[in-house]
Amino acid sequence: MRTLQLKNLKINFSGNNSFCLNIDDITIDRGEFVSIIGQNGSGKSTLLKAIAGLTENYSGEIILNKIDLKKISRSELAKKIAYVPQSSRNISFFNFTVFEYVLTGRFPYINKLAGYTKKDNDIVRETISYLNIEKYSERKISTLSGGELQKVLIAAALAQQSEVLLFDEISAFLDYRHKIELDKILQKLIERDETIISVTHDINDTFLKTGKILALKSGNKIFFDDAKFFFDSDELKRVYDVKFLKFFVEEIKSEFYLPHKDEN
Amino acid sequence: MKIKIIILLITTFLIIFFAPYIGKKEVSSGVYKLYYSFSEPYQSNVIRDIRIPQTLMAFFVGAALSICGLMYQTLFHNDLASPFTLGVSSGAAFGATLAIKFSFLSFFYIPAAPAYAFIFGCLTVVLLIALPLLKKSFDTFTLLLTGVALNFFYAALTLLVSYLSNYSETFHIHRWLMGSIDEFGYSNILLLAGLSIFIIGFIYYYREDLNITMLSDETAQTRGVNIARLKILIMLVTSILLAFCVSLCGPIGFVGIICPHIAKLIFGHNHRITIPASVLFGGAFLCLCFTLARIIIFPFIVPVGIITSFLGGPFLIFLLMRNRSNI
């Protein structure tokens, strides 16, 4: 039973004390898909970064399987938590090929004297074929499109074989075809019981509706439960301060939400 | 790839082996046989006591400058970073200037200029590590700007001291700032060789950390690289090596910026290869430049810093003309 617990978490944004992220108590179980939503600046990415260990500027505890993540080394943390950034974020890739980039996911496991082993290479090859990206595994990363790149970023995180996956708006800026492909990948990951925490702005996201939702507003948790309770109540308006129109599409038996421009 | 490495190794070896014999007339062709026998006193002494130590010194200084440049370029994600970016060598230059101006006597039997250069170089390293620690941030901009500030600060102090000096002192200071390889005893070379090999080995141990660091600090951290610790460690060892080199030879420019670039152009980005390649290129390049410096205006030996910058300037422009993504 892998459980991620956030206890009395307080994170200072950008160094000043005026604005704080406050999470009193949240428990995320193994195999859960948690979507973090909220307005811009509500603390979504900050929370994700704290869990990923990218900021240590917090008080309180982030506990995974009874281990306080603040107290373990970076390479131990990388074996437990993998973080996938947004592909449009400005990251320099130098001349890494896709294979070399995914191989960096094995870094927490290497012996520094020996470097990467055959086992590491095998795991990378497996991951690459698992995500169906073999056809560009030898290409330079800088030549990939946003959609292709996003899959490579996920592949590297999967090669890390961590216990929790963190996705930071990974479907933003992707075209529809790549979004659908990404959904298929996420479906596979959910089926093999990965624990996933995903920041998203897409309220109509498929997995947002089937998993749990953590809604943040001005750094405070205002909702954390199954998505069905979220949509049944009027939480959506509370989160975004905007009225939403609800559509029901008969063919796929699914509800969709669109912001209402005039009635605010 | 393997062939390229073998060619580089052989070329470097040939350069080190033959460089001492190129130059002024004292050395006739017959002396090749005497390389290890030293039976012809005058000629072989020139080779043994001056040329070989100078060539070895040029090799190790070039290698050290080159590896420092490679590290700074990687850690700061900046192609234009050089060993002098952080101000360690300006600190050393100021130390040497002080020693020359005030005619300090030797420091525990070590000549004054190198001794004070090394002390001030190390003081600068302490500053460089301490300032970001106080600010609790090791981001690239803080470090680079700290380096820029220190460079200007030391340059001002150096200029002030040399302004207050008389002709002879100013001449010495100026000469020192050009960077040159003088006559050294074997003990200095052994010390530098030992230090270089130890530090290059240390850096090589962190080759995969450095590879990931090229991506972005954020990615490196989520892959398990302790980026702050890595930066401090690498900066510390490279800066000490740099302070040592500069205190012996003065600030020899451009080796540290162009040699890592040539290595990266030929061998790609992987530190598993660029670390040894930069070391060999840097060493071989400075050996060549020094040989050129010895023969170009016979019978004078031009300060080698002039030759390296003279060759390095046009090469840097060539690099800038290229598409950045190709580097």
Coordinates of C-alpha atoms in Angstrom, one line a residue:
Chain A
M1 CA 0.0 0.0 0.0
R2 CA 1.7 3.2 -1.2
T3 CA 0.2 6.2 0.3
L4 CA 1.3 9.8 -0.2
Q5 CA 0.4 12.1 2.6
L6 CA 0.6 15.9 2.8
K7 CA 0.5 17.1 6.4
N8 CA 0.2 20.8 7.5
L9 CA 2.0 21.8 4.3
K10 CA 2.8 25.5 4.1
I11 CA 4.8 26.8 1.1
N12 CA 5.9 30.4 0.6
F13 CA 5.6 31.5 -3.0
S14 CA 8.5 33.6 -4.4
G15 CA 10.0 34.2 -1.0
N16 CA 7.5 36.7 0.4
N17 CA 5.2 35.8 3.3
S18 CA 2.2 37.5 2.0
F19 CA 1.0 34.5 -0.1
C20 CA 1.2 31.0 1.1
L21 CA 0.0 27.6 0.0
N22 CA -1.8 25.8 2.8
I23 CA -2.7 22.2 2.7
D24 CA -3.7 20.8 6.1
D25 CA -4.2 17.1 5.4
I26 CA -4.4 15.1 2.2
T27 CA -3.9 11.4 1.6
I28 CA -3.5 9.9 -1.9
D29 CA -3.7 6.2 -2.2
R30 CA -1.9 3.9 -4.6
G31 CA -3.4 3.8 -8.1
E32 CA -5.3 7.0 -7.7
F33 CA -5.5 9.6 -10.4
V34 CA -5.6 13.1 -8.8
S35 CA -6.2 16.2 -10.9
I36 CA -5.1 19.5 -9.4
I37 CA -7.2 22.4 -10.7
G38 CA -7.5 26.1 -9.9
Q39 CA -7.0 29.5 -11.3
N40 CA -3.6 30.8 -12.5
G41 CA -1.5 31.5 -9.4
S42 CA -3.5 29.4 -7.1
G43 CA -0.5 27.3 -6.2
K44 CA -1.0 24.2 -8.4
S45 CA 2.4 24.0 -9.9
T46 CA 4.0 25.1 -6.6
L47 CA 2.4 22.1 -4.8
L48 CA 3.6 19.8 -7.6
K49 CA 7.1 21.2 -7.3
A50 CA 7.2 20.8 -3.6
I51 CA 6.2 17.1 -3.9
A52 CA 8.9 16.7 -6.7
G53 CA 11.5 18.2 -4.3
L54 CA 12.1 21.1 -6.5
T55 CA 11.5 23.5 -3.7
E56 CA 12.5 22.9 -0.1
N57 CA 11.1 26.2 1.0
Y58 CA 8.2 24.6 2.9
S59 CA 7.1 23.6 6.4
G60 CA 5.1 20.6 7.2
E61 CA 5.6 17.1 5.9
I62 CA 5.3 15.2 2.6
I63 CA 5.2 11.5 3.5
L64 CA 5.4 8.6 1.1
N65 CA 5.1 5.1 2.8
K66 CA 5.9 6.6 6.2
I67 CA 9.1 8.2 4.8
D68 CA 9.4 12.0 5.1
L69 CA 10.6 13.0 1.6
K70 CA 12.5 16.0 3.0
K71 CA 14.8 13.7 4.9
I72 CA 16.0 11.5 2.0
S73 CA 18.7 12.1 -0.6
R74 CA 17.9 13.4 -4.1
S75 CA 18.6 10.1 -5.8
E76 CA 16.4 8.3 -3.3
L77 CA 13.7 10.8 -3.9
A78 CA 14.0 10.3 -7.7
K79 CA 13.4 6.6 -7.2
K80 CA 10.1 7.5 -5.5
I81 CA 8.8 10.5 -7.4
A82 CA 9.1 11.3 -11.1
Y83 CA 8.1 14.7 -12.6
V84 CA 7.1 15.4 -16.1
P85 CA 7.3 19.0 -17.2
Q86 CA 5.3 20.7 -20.0
S87 CA 6.9 20.1 -23.4
S88 CA 6.5 23.8 -24.4
R89 CA 8.6 24.9 -21.4
N90 CA 11.9 26.2 -22.4
I91 CA 14.3 23.3 -21.8
S92 CA 17.6 23.0 -23.6
F93 CA 18.2 19.6 -24.9
F94 CA 21.6 20.0 -26.5
N95 CA 22.1 17.2 -28.9
F96 CA 20.6 14.5 -26.9
T97 CA 18.9 11.8 -28.9
V98 CA 15.5 10.5 -27.6
F99 CA 17.2 7.3 -26.4
E100 CA 19.9 9.2 -24.5
Y101 CA 17.3 11.5 -22.9
V102 CA 15.1 8.6 -21.7
L103 CA 18.3 7.0 -20.4
T104 CA 18.7 9.9 -18.0
G105 CA 15.7 8.5 -16.2
R106 CA 17.9 5.6 -15.0
F107 CA 20.3 8.0 -13.4
P108 CA 19.1 7.5 -9.8
Y109 CA 20.0 3.8 -10.1
I110 CA 23.5 4.0 -11.6
N111 CA 26.8 3.2 -9.9
K112 CA 28.8 6.3 -10.6
L113 CA 32.0 4.4 -11.4
A114 CA 30.4 2.1 -13.9
G115 CA 27.9 4.4 -15.5
Y116 CA 24.8 3.1 -17.2
T117 CA 24.6 -0.7 -17.5
K118 CA 23.0 -3.1 -20.0
K119 CA 20.0 -3.5 -17.7
D120 CA 19.4 0.3 -17.8
N121 CA 19.6 0.2 -21.6
D122 CA 17.1 -2.7 -21.7
I123 CA 14.6 -0.8 -19.4
V124 CA 14.9 2.2 -21.7
R125 CA 14.2 0.1 -24.8
E126 CA 11.2 -1.5 -23.1
T127 CA 9.8 1.9 -22.0
I128 CA 10.3 3.3 -25.5
S129 CA 8.4 0.4 -27.1
Y130 CA 5.7 0.6 -24.4
L131 CA 5.0 4.2 -25.5
N132 CA 5.3 3.3 -29.2
I133 CA 8.0 5.9 -29.9
E134 CA 10.6 3.5 -31.4
K135 CA 10.4 5.2 -34.7
Y136 CA 12.1 8.3 -33.5
S137 CA 14.2 6.9 -30.7
E138 CA 17.4 7.8 -32.5
R139 CA 16.4 11.3 -33.5
K140 CA 17.7 14.4 -31.8
I141 CA 15.3 15.7 -29.3
S142 CA 15.5 19.3 -30.7
T143 CA 13.9 18.0 -34.0
L144 CA 10.7 16.6 -32.3
S145 CA 7.3 18.3 -32.4
G146 CA 5.6 19.3 -29.1
G147 CA 3.5 16.1 -29.1
E148 CA 6.3 13.8 -29.8
L149 CA 8.5 15.5 -27.2
Q150 CA 5.8 15.2 -24.5
K151 CA 5.8 11.4 -24.9
V152 CA 9.6 11.4 -24.6
L153 CA 9.4 13.3 -21.4
I154 CA 6.9 10.8 -20.1
A155 CA 9.1 7.9 -21.2
A156 CA 12.0 9.3 -19.2
A157 CA 9.8 9.6 -16.1
L158 CA 8.6 6.0 -16.6
A159 CA 12.2 4.8 -16.9
Q160 CA 12.7 6.2 -13.5
Q161 CA 10.4 3.5 -12.2
S162 CA 9.1 5.7 -9.4
E163 CA 6.1 5.2 -7.1
V164 CA 4.4 8.4 -8.0
L165 CA 4.1 10.3 -11.3
L166 CA 3.7 14.0 -11.3
F167 CA 2.4 15.6 -14.6
D168 CA 2.5 19.4 -14.9
E169 CA 0.0 20.4 -17.6
I170 CA 1.3 17.8 -20.0
S171 CA -1.7 18.1 -22.4
A172 CA -1.5 21.8 -22.8
F173 CA -0.6 23.1 -26.2
L174 CA -1.0 19.7 -27.9
D175 CA -3.2 19.2 -31.0
Y176 CA -6.2 16.9 -30.8
R177 CA -4.5 13.9 -32.3
H178 CA -1.6 14.1 -29.8
K179 CA -4.1 14.7 -27.0
I180 CA -5.9 11.4 -27.9
E181 CA -2.6 9.6 -28.1
L182 CA -1.6 11.0 -24.7
D183 CA -4.9 9.9 -23.3
K184 CA -4.2 6.3 -24.5
I185 CA -0.9 6.4 -22.7
L186 CA -2.5 7.7 -19.5
Q187 CA -5.2 4.9 -19.8
K188 CA -2.4 2.3 -19.9
L189 CA -0.7 3.8 -16.9
I190 CA -3.9 3.9 -14.9
E191 CA -4.6 0.3 -15.8
R192 CA -1.2 -0.8 -14.4
D193 CA -2.1 1.0 -11.1
E194 CA 0.3 4.0 -11.3
T195 CA -0.3 6.7 -8.8
I196 CA -0.6 9.9 -10.8
I197 CA -1.0 13.6 -9.7
S198 CA -1.7 15.8 -12.7
V199 CA -2.0 19.6 -12.9
T200 CA -4.5 20.6 -15.6
H201 CA -6.5 23.5 -16.9
D202 CA -8.8 21.3 -19.0
I203 CA -12.0 20.8 -17.1
N204 CA -13.2 18.4 -19.7
D205 CA -10.2 16.1 -19.4
T206 CA -11.3 12.4 -19.5
F207 CA -9.3 11.3 -16.5
L208 CA -10.2 14.3 -14.4
K209 CA -13.8 13.1 -14.4
T210 CA -13.0 9.6 -13.4
G211 CA -10.4 10.3 -10.7
K212 CA -10.2 12.6 -7.8
I213 CA -10.0 16.3 -7.9
L214 CA -8.0 18.6 -5.7
A215 CA -9.2 22.2 -6.2
L216 CA -7.0 25.1 -5.0
K217 CA -8.0 28.7 -4.7
S218 CA -5.5 31.4 -3.5
G219 CA -3.3 28.8 -2.0
N220 CA -6.1 27.0 -0.1
K221 CA -7.7 23.6 -0.6
I222 CA -11.3 24.1 -1.3
F223 CA -12.2 20.7 -2.6
F224 CA -10.6 17.2 -2.4
D225 CA -12.7 14.2 -3.3
D226 CA -14.1 12.1 -6.1
A227 CA -14.8 14.0 -9.2
K228 CA -18.5 13.1 -9.3
F229 CA -19.1 15.0 -6.1
F230 CA -17.3 18.0 -7.6
F231 CA -19.5 18.2 -10.6
D232 CA -22.7 17.4 -8.7
S233 CA -22.3 20.5 -6.5
D234 CA -21.6 24.0 -7.6
E235 CA -17.9 23.8 -7.0
L236 CA -16.8 24.6 -10.5
K237 CA -18.1 28.2 -10.2
R238 CA -16.4 28.6 -6.8
V239 CA -13.0 27.5 -8.2
Y240 CA -12.9 29.6 -11.3
D241 CA -15.3 32.5 -10.4
V242 CA -17.0 31.9 -13.7
K243 CA -20.4 30.4 -14.5
F244 CA -20.3 27.2 -16.6
L245 CA -22.7 25.8 -19.1
K246 CA -23.2 22.1 -19.0
F247 CA -23.7 20.0 -22.1
F248 CA -24.6 16.4 -22.3
V249 CA -23.4 14.5 -25.4
E250 CA -25.8 11.6 -25.9
E251 CA -23.5 9.6 -28.2
I252 CA -20.7 9.1 -25.7
K253 CA -22.9 9.6 -22.6
S254 CA -20.7 12.3 -21.2
E255 CA -21.0 15.7 -19.8
F256 CA -19.0 18.7 -20.9
Y257 CA -18.5 22.2 -19.4
L258 CA -18.0 25.5 -21.2
P259 CA -17.5 28.9 -19.4
H260 CA -20.4 31.3 -19.8
K261 CA -19.0 34.5 -21.1
D262 CA -21.8 37.0 -20.3
E263 CA -23.0 35.9 -16.9
N264 CA -20.3 36.6 -14.4
Chain B
M1 CA 34.4 7.7 -32.7
K2 CA 37.1 5.4 -31.5
I3 CA 39.3 6.3 -34.4
K4 CA 38.9 10.0 -33.7
I5 CA 40.0 9.4 -30.0
I6 CA 43.0 7.3 -31.1
I7 CA 44.0 10.0 -33.6
L8 CA 43.7 12.7 -30.9
L9 CA 45.8 10.6 -28.4
I10 CA 48.5 10.0 -30.9
T11 CA 48.6 13.6 -32.1
T12 CA 48.8 14.9 -28.5
F13 CA 51.6 12.5 -27.7
L14 CA 53.5 13.4 -30.8
I15 CA 53.2 17.1 -30.0
I16 CA 54.4 16.7 -26.5
F17 CA 57.3 14.5 -27.6
F18 CA 58.6 16.7 -30.5
A19 CA 57.7 20.2 -29.2
P20 CA 60.9 20.5 -27.1
Y21 CA 63.1 19.9 -30.2
I22 CA 61.5 22.6 -32.3
G23 CA 63.0 26.1 -32.0
K24 CA 66.4 27.8 -31.8
K25 CA 69.5 26.3 -33.3
E26 CA 71.2 24.9 -30.2
V27 CA 69.5 21.6 -30.7
S28 CA 70.9 19.6 -33.7
S29 CA 69.2 16.6 -35.1
G30 CA 71.6 14.3 -33.4
V31 CA 70.2 15.1 -30.1
Y32 CA 67.2 12.9 -30.6
K33 CA 69.4 10.0 -29.7
L34 CA 70.4 11.8 -26.5
Y35 CA 66.9 12.4 -25.3
Y36 CA 67.5 10.2 -22.3
S37 CA 71.3 10.1 -22.1
F38 CA 72.1 13.8 -21.8
S39 CA 75.7 13.1 -22.8
E40 CA 76.2 16.4 -24.8
P41 CA 76.0 18.8 -21.8
Y42 CA 75.0 22.1 -23.3
Q43 CA 72.3 21.0 -25.8
S44 CA 70.8 18.4 -23.7
N45 CA 70.6 20.7 -20.8
V46 CA 68.6 23.2 -22.8
I47 CA 66.2 20.4 -23.6
R48 CA 66.2 18.8 -20.2
D49 CA 66.2 21.8 -18.0
I50 CA 64.2 24.3 -20.1
R51 CA 62.2 22.9 -23.0
I52 CA 60.8 19.7 -21.6
P53 CA 59.6 21.3 -18.4
Q54 CA 58.1 24.1 -20.3
T55 CA 56.4 21.8 -22.7
L56 CA 55.0 19.7 -19.9
M57 CA 53.9 22.8 -18.1
A58 CA 52.2 24.0 -21.2
F59 CA 50.4 20.7 -21.6
F60 CA 49.1 20.6 -18.0
V61 CA 48.2 24.3 -17.9
G62 CA 46.3 23.9 -21.2
A63 CA 44.6 20.8 -20.0
A64 CA 43.6 22.4 -16.7
L65 CA 42.3 25.6 -18.3
S66 CA 40.3 23.6 -20.9
I67 CA 38.6 21.4 -18.3
C68 CA 37.8 24.4 -16.2
G69 CA 36.2 26.1 -19.3
L70 CA 34.2 22.9 -20.1
M71 CA 32.9 22.7 -16.5
Y72 CA 31.8 26.4 -16.4
Q73 CA 30.1 26.1 -19.9
T74 CA 28.2 23.0 -18.6
L75 CA 27.2 24.3 -15.2
F76 CA 26.2 27.8 -16.4
H77 CA 24.5 26.6 -19.6
N78 CA 26.5 29.2 -21.4
D79 CA 28.8 28.6 -24.4
L80 CA 30.7 31.8 -23.7
A81 CA 31.7 30.9 -20.1
S82 CA 35.4 30.7 -19.7
P83 CA 37.7 29.9 -16.8
F84 CA 38.0 33.6 -16.2
T85 CA 34.2 34.2 -16.0
L86 CA 34.0 33.8 -12.2
G87 CA 36.8 36.2 -11.4
V88 CA 39.2 33.7 -9.8
S89 CA 42.0 34.6 -12.2
S90 CA 41.4 38.3 -11.7
G91 CA 41.8 37.7 -8.0
A92 CA 45.0 35.9 -8.7
A93 CA 46.2 38.7 -11.0
F94 CA 45.6 41.2 -8.3
G95 CA 47.5 39.1 -5.8
A96 CA 50.5 38.9 -8.2
T97 CA 50.2 42.7 -8.8
L98 CA 50.4 43.4 -5.1
A99 CA 53.4 41.1 -4.7
I100 CA 55.2 42.8 -7.6
K101 CA 54.4 46.4 -6.5
F102 CA 55.3 46.0 -2.9
S103 CA 58.2 43.7 -3.7
F104 CA 57.0 41.1 -1.2
L105 CA 59.7 38.6 -0.3
S106 CA 59.1 34.9 -0.9
F107 CA 56.4 33.2 1.0
F108 CA 57.8 30.1 2.8
Y109 CA 60.4 29.7 0.0
I110 CA 57.8 30.1 -2.7
P111 CA 58.4 33.1 -5.0
A112 CA 56.1 36.0 -4.0
A113 CA 54.1 36.6 -7.2
P114 CA 52.8 33.1 -7.6
A115 CA 52.3 32.6 -3.9
Y116 CA 50.1 35.8 -3.5
A117 CA 48.4 35.0 -6.8
F118 CA 47.4 31.6 -5.4
I119 CA 46.3 33.1 -2.1
F120 CA 44.1 35.7 -3.7
G121 CA 42.7 33.2 -6.2
C122 CA 41.6 31.0 -3.3
L123 CA 40.2 33.9 -1.4
T124 CA 38.0 34.6 -4.5
V125 CA 36.9 31.0 -4.5
V126 CA 35.8 31.4 -0.9
L127 CA 33.9 34.6 -1.8
L128 CA 32.3 32.9 -4.8
I129 CA 31.0 30.0 -2.7
A130 CA 30.1 32.1 0.4
L131 CA 28.0 34.8 -1.3
P132 CA 25.5 32.4 -3.0
L133 CA 25.4 30.4 0.3
L134 CA 24.4 33.5 2.1
K135 CA 21.8 34.3 -0.4
K136 CA 20.7 30.6 -0.3
S137 CA 20.6 30.4 -4.1
F138 CA 22.9 28.8 -6.6
D139 CA 21.1 29.9 -9.7
T140 CA 23.2 30.6 -12.7
F141 CA 22.6 34.3 -12.9
T142 CA 23.6 35.0 -9.3
L143 CA 26.9 33.1 -9.9
L144 CA 27.6 34.7 -13.2
L145 CA 26.9 38.2 -12.1
T146 CA 28.9 37.7 -8.9
G147 CA 31.8 36.7 -11.2
V148 CA 31.3 39.8 -13.4
A149 CA 31.2 42.0 -10.3
L150 CA 34.4 40.4 -8.9
N151 CA 36.1 40.7 -12.3
F152 CA 35.5 44.5 -12.4
F153 CA 36.3 44.9 -8.8
Y154 CA 39.7 43.2 -9.1
A155 CA 40.4 44.9 -12.4
A156 CA 39.9 48.3 -10.8
L157 CA 42.2 47.3 -7.9
T158 CA 44.9 46.0 -10.3
L159 CA 44.8 49.1 -12.4
L160 CA 45.0 51.3 -9.2
V161 CA 48.1 49.4 -8.0
S162 CA 49.8 49.5 -11.4
Y163 CA 48.9 53.3 -11.7
L164 CA 50.7 53.8 -8.4
S165 CA 53.8 51.8 -9.5
N166 CA 57.0 53.0 -11.1
Y167 CA 58.1 52.1 -14.6
S168 CA 59.9 48.9 -13.7
E169 CA 57.1 47.6 -11.5
T170 CA 54.4 48.5 -14.1
F171 CA 56.5 46.6 -16.7
H172 CA 56.6 43.5 -14.5
I173 CA 52.9 43.7 -13.7
H174 CA 52.0 44.2 -17.4
R175 CA 54.2 41.3 -18.4
W176 CA 52.7 39.0 -15.7
L177 CA 49.2 39.9 -16.9
M178 CA 50.0 38.7 -20.5
G179 CA 50.4 35.2 -19.3
S180 CA 53.5 33.2 -20.2
I181 CA 55.2 30.0 -19.5
D182 CA 58.6 30.7 -17.9
E183 CA 61.2 28.4 -16.7
F184 CA 60.0 26.0 -14.1
G185 CA 61.6 23.3 -12.1
Y186 CA 60.2 19.8 -12.2
S187 CA 58.7 20.1 -8.7
N188 CA 56.2 22.6 -9.9
I189 CA 55.3 20.4 -12.8
L190 CA 54.9 17.3 -10.6
L191 CA 52.6 19.3 -8.3
L192 CA 50.5 20.6 -11.1
A193 CA 50.4 17.2 -12.8
G194 CA 49.3 15.5 -9.6
L195 CA 46.6 18.2 -8.9
S196 CA 45.3 18.1 -12.5
I197 CA 45.0 14.3 -12.7
F198 CA 43.3 14.1 -9.3
I199 CA 40.8 16.9 -10.2
I200 CA 40.1 15.6 -13.7
G201 CA 39.5 12.1 -12.2
F202 CA 37.2 13.7 -9.6
I203 CA 35.2 15.5 -12.4
Y204 CA 35.1 12.4 -14.5
Y205 CA 33.4 10.6 -11.6
Y206 CA 30.5 13.1 -12.0
R207 CA 30.3 12.8 -15.8
E208 CA 26.7 11.5 -15.8
D209 CA 25.6 14.2 -13.3
L210 CA 27.1 16.8 -15.6
N211 CA 25.4 15.3 -18.7
I212 CA 22.0 15.6 -17.0
T213 CA 22.8 19.1 -15.8
M214 CA 23.1 20.2 -19.4
L215 CA 19.3 19.7 -19.8
S216 CA 18.1 22.1 -17.1
D217 CA 18.6 22.4 -13.4
E218 CA 15.0 21.4 -12.8
T219 CA 15.3 18.2 -14.9
A220 CA 18.6 17.4 -13.2
Q221 CA 17.0 17.7 -9.8
T222 CA 14.1 15.5 -10.5
R223 CA 16.4 12.8 -11.9
G224 CA 18.2 12.8 -8.5
V225 CA 21.2 15.2 -9.1
N226 CA 21.9 17.3 -6.1
I227 CA 22.5 20.4 -8.3
A228 CA 23.6 22.8 -5.5
R229 CA 26.2 20.3 -4.1
L230 CA 27.4 19.5 -7.6
K231 CA 27.9 23.1 -8.5
I232 CA 29.8 23.9 -5.2
L233 CA 32.0 20.8 -5.6
I234 CA 32.9 21.3 -9.2
M235 CA 33.4 25.1 -8.8
L236 CA 35.6 24.5 -5.8
V237 CA 37.9 22.0 -7.4
T238 CA 38.1 23.7 -10.8
S239 CA 38.7 27.1 -9.1
I240 CA 41.6 25.8 -7.0
L241 CA 43.1 24.2 -10.1
L242 CA 42.6 27.5 -12.0
A243 CA 44.1 29.6 -9.2
F244 CA 47.2 27.3 -9.2
C245 CA 47.6 27.5 -13.0
V246 CA 47.2 31.3 -13.1
S247 CA 49.6 31.8 -10.2
L248 CA 52.2 29.9 -12.2
C249 CA 51.6 31.2 -15.7
G250 CA 49.4 34.3 -15.4
P251 CA 46.0 34.5 -17.1
I252 CA 46.5 32.7 -20.4
G253 CA 43.4 33.6 -22.4
F254 CA 41.1 31.7 -24.7
V255 CA 42.4 28.1 -24.2
G256 CA 39.6 27.6 -21.7
I257 CA 36.9 28.8 -24.1
I258 CA 37.9 27.4 -27.4
C259 CA 39.3 24.0 -26.6
P260 CA 36.1 22.6 -24.9
H261 CA 34.3 24.0 -28.0
I262 CA 36.5 22.1 -30.4
A263 CA 36.1 19.0 -28.4
K264 CA 32.3 19.4 -28.4
L265 CA 32.2 20.1 -32.1
I266 CA 34.1 16.9 -32.9
F267 CA 33.0 14.5 -30.2
G268 CA 29.4 15.6 -29.4
H269 CA 28.1 16.6 -25.9
N270 CA 28.6 13.5 -23.8
H271 CA 31.0 14.2 -20.9
R272 CA 32.2 10.7 -20.9
I273 CA 34.1 11.7 -24.0
T274 CA 34.3 15.5 -23.8
I275 CA 36.1 15.5 -20.5
P276 CA 39.1 13.6 -21.8
A277 CA 38.9 15.2 -25.2
S278 CA 38.9 18.7 -23.7
V279 CA 41.9 17.8 -21.6
L280 CA 43.9 16.5 -24.5
F281 CA 42.9 19.3 -26.9
G282 CA 43.7 22.0 -24.3
G283 CA 47.1 20.5 -23.5
A284 CA 48.0 19.9 -27.1
F285 CA 46.8 23.4 -28.1
L286 CA 48.8 25.2 -25.5
C287 CA 51.9 23.1 -26.4
L288 CA 51.5 24.2 -30.0
C289 CA 50.9 27.8 -29.1
F290 CA 53.9 27.8 -26.8
T291 CA 56.1 26.3 -29.5
L292 CA 54.9 29.0 -31.9
A293 CA 55.6 31.6 -29.3
R294 CA 59.2 30.3 -29.0
I295 CA 59.9 30.4 -32.8
I296 CA 57.8 33.2 -34.1
I297 CA 60.1 36.2 -33.3
F298 CA 63.5 34.5 -32.9
P299 CA 65.3 34.9 -30.5
F300 CA 62.5 36.3 -28.3
I301 CA 59.8 34.2 -26.6
V302 CA 56.5 35.9 -27.1
P303 CA 54.1 35.6 -24.1
V304 CA 52.0 32.6 -25.0
G305 CA 48.8 34.5 -23.9
I306 CA 49.2 36.7 -26.9
I307 CA 49.4 33.7 -29.3
T308 CA 46.4 31.9 -27.8
S309 CA 44.2 35.1 -27.8
F310 CA 45.4 35.9 -31.3
L311 CA 44.3 32.4 -32.6
G312 CA 41.3 32.3 -30.2
G313 CA 39.7 35.6 -31.2
P314 CA 39.0 34.7 -34.8
F315 CA 37.9 31.2 -33.8
L316 CA 35.4 32.6 -31.4
I317 CA 33.9 34.8 -34.1
F318 CA 33.7 31.7 -36.3
L319 CA 31.8 29.9 -33.6
L320 CA 29.4 32.9 -33.2
M321 CA 28.7 32.8 -36.9
R322 CA 27.6 29.2 -36.7
N323 CA 24.1 28.3 -35.7
R324 CA 24.1 28.0 -31.9
S325 CA 22.3 24.7 -31.9
N326 CA 25.2 23.1 -33.8
I327 CA 27.6 23.7 -31.0

